[in-house]
Amino acid sequence: MSFTNFHGHTHYCDGKGTAAEYADAAIAQGMPVYGFSTHAPLPYEVLWTMKEEEAEKYVAEVAQAKEKYKDLIQIYTGLEVDYIPETAGPGHECIQKLGLDYTIGSVHFVDFFPNGHPWEIDGQHTLFLEGLQQIFKGDIQQAIKRYYALIRKMVQEDPPDIVGHLDKIKIQSEDGNLFSEEADWYRDAVEETLQAIQARGLIVEVNTRGMYKKKTIDPYPGPWVLERMRTLDIPIMLNSDAHHPREIIACFEETAKLLLDIGYNHCRILLNGKWQDVAFTIKGIDYASS
Ligand SMILES: [Zn+2]
Ligand SMILES: [Zn+2]
């Protein structure tokens, strides 16, 4: 038994390692399937995305690994695409023309500084606070509501296959110092977003990166959101958001246990060219269950 991972970066963005190096790591784990999702290019100066002129090289490098290892593992080509209204999203022409197998849609930017720089939800905390002051006059409620409203807009108007790290913005309020997840307005924003995701039938990834990077104790999204998702029967996928070949299944066992405790025992993955629901345990996926 083994897990799989469909949220994996490469050296084309801020990840370390070639497609072949990640494929080697996946094969060493006994994975029959693996998905790549480097950061898609953006029309801004952002250090962690792929350059637009590199996109076709990236697709070609993954295709090469796909061909080289075809007897050992199925490889799928995706991108983690930022959603910025009218500017970037999974349905954007520069993404569509690449002929990808899947997309992960993530909101990393909620708005712009007065100087035009995009304001990041998972960058440095001091920059987050600066943007909060300059853009939202310190009103955290307004900022967070806008973050979830953007995710809903993406889900409704430009849906990816997978919604990326749903509640990642929580890392800015580590001890509940900026906002509490218990607050009614926060719960309402999450609930409204889950309803939109359910209506569209999208997959929500359960992303472990905050855990192994020691930024959170829980995955994105956290346990109470996952419980609500279970009730709404929203399909999930366990992803590590790997930026290094050694991270491809980081914190999966404990997260699988959490999901099983909540009542999830299937995840949805690409297998044999189609999306399938497969059973999992703390040891991995039962690939024969599809
Ligand atoms: Zn991301
Ligand atoms: Zn990522």
mmCIF file of N, CA and C in Angstrom, residues 9 14 54 85 104 110 114 135 146 165 171 174 186 196 231-232 234 259 278 280:
data_model
loop_
_atom_site.group_PDB
_atom_site.id
_atom_site.type_symbol
_atom_site.label_atom_id
_atom_site.label_comp_id
_atom_site.label_asym_id
_atom_site.label_seq_id
_atom_site.Cartn_x
_atom_site.Cartn_y
_atom_site.Cartn_z
ATOM 1 N N HIS A 9 5.509 20.465 -6.554
ATOM 2 C CA HIS A 9 6.204 21.514 -7.310
ATOM 3 C C HIS A 9 7.488 20.938 -7.905
ATOM 4 N N ASP A 14 9.359 27.476 -7.188
ATOM 5 C CA ASP A 14 10.192 27.511 -5.978
ATOM 6 C C ASP A 14 10.479 26.122 -5.423
ATOM 7 N N GLU A 54 8.685 29.467 -19.677
ATOM 8 C CA GLU A 54 9.146 28.139 -19.264
ATOM 9 C C GLU A 54 8.029 27.100 -19.267
ATOM 10 N N PRO A 85 -9.217 37.587 -10.301
ATOM 11 C CA PRO A 85 -10.276 37.914 -11.256
ATOM 12 C C PRO A 85 -9.764 38.728 -12.446
ATOM 13 N N ILE A 104 -5.030 22.671 -9.932
ATOM 14 C CA ILE A 104 -5.351 23.019 -8.544
ATOM 15 C C ILE A 104 -5.542 24.536 -8.548
ATOM 16 N N VAL A 110 -5.037 38.440 -2.290
ATOM 17 C CA VAL A 110 -6.384 38.933 -2.015
ATOM 18 C C VAL A 110 -6.585 40.324 -2.618
ATOM 19 N N PRO A 114 -1.139 49.800 -2.459
ATOM 20 C CA PRO A 114 -1.292 51.018 -3.269
ATOM 21 C C PRO A 114 -0.208 51.152 -4.352
ATOM 22 N N ILE A 135 -4.445 48.348 2.847
ATOM 23 C CA ILE A 135 -5.548 48.024 1.929
ATOM 24 C C ILE A 135 -6.888 47.986 2.662
ATOM 25 N N ARG A 146 -13.052 38.754 2.189
ATOM 26 C CA ARG A 146 -12.702 38.925 0.776
ATOM 27 C C ARG A 146 -11.936 37.703 0.260
ATOM 28 N N HIS A 165 -5.355 24.266 -0.726
ATOM 29 C CA HIS A 165 -5.190 24.727 0.674
ATOM 30 C C HIS A 165 -6.239 25.755 1.130
ATOM 31 N N ILE A 171 -2.823 30.798 8.826
ATOM 32 C CA ILE A 171 -1.445 30.839 9.366
ATOM 33 C C ILE A 171 -1.055 32.235 9.834
ATOM 34 N N GLU A 174 -1.864 32.729 14.066
ATOM 35 C CA GLU A 174 -1.415 31.508 14.709
ATOM 36 C C GLU A 174 -2.074 31.229 16.066
ATOM 37 N N TYR A 186 -16.481 34.246 10.718
ATOM 38 C CA TYR A 186 -15.501 33.366 10.082
ATOM 39 C C TYR A 186 -16.174 32.053 9.661
ATOM 40 N N ALA A 196 -20.685 26.465 -1.901
ATOM 41 C CA ALA A 196 -20.378 26.740 -3.315
ATOM 42 C C ALA A 196 -19.562 25.592 -3.920
ATOM 43 N N THR A 231 -19.910 16.020 6.166
ATOM 44 C CA THR A 231 -21.373 16.077 6.193
ATOM 45 C C THR A 231 -21.921 16.468 4.810
ATOM 46 N N LEU A 232 -21.225 17.374 4.153
ATOM 47 C CA LEU A 232 -21.671 17.834 2.831
ATOM 48 C C LEU A 232 -21.233 16.877 1.712
ATOM 49 N N ILE A 234 -18.277 16.302 0.436
ATOM 50 C CA ILE A 234 -17.333 16.913 -0.511
ATOM 51 C C ILE A 234 -16.137 15.974 -0.675
ATOM 52 N N LEU A 259 -8.496 11.983 9.108
ATOM 53 C CA LEU A 259 -9.599 11.884 8.136
ATOM 54 C C LEU A 259 -10.482 10.670 8.420
ATOM 55 N N VAL A 278 -11.176 6.130 -4.340
ATOM 56 C CA VAL A 278 -10.472 4.934 -3.865
ATOM 57 C C VAL A 278 -10.421 4.963 -2.333
ATOM 58 N N PHE A 280 -8.898 4.411 1.458
ATOM 59 C CA PHE A 280 -7.561 4.512 2.050
ATOM 60 C C PHE A 280 -7.602 4.124 3.526
#
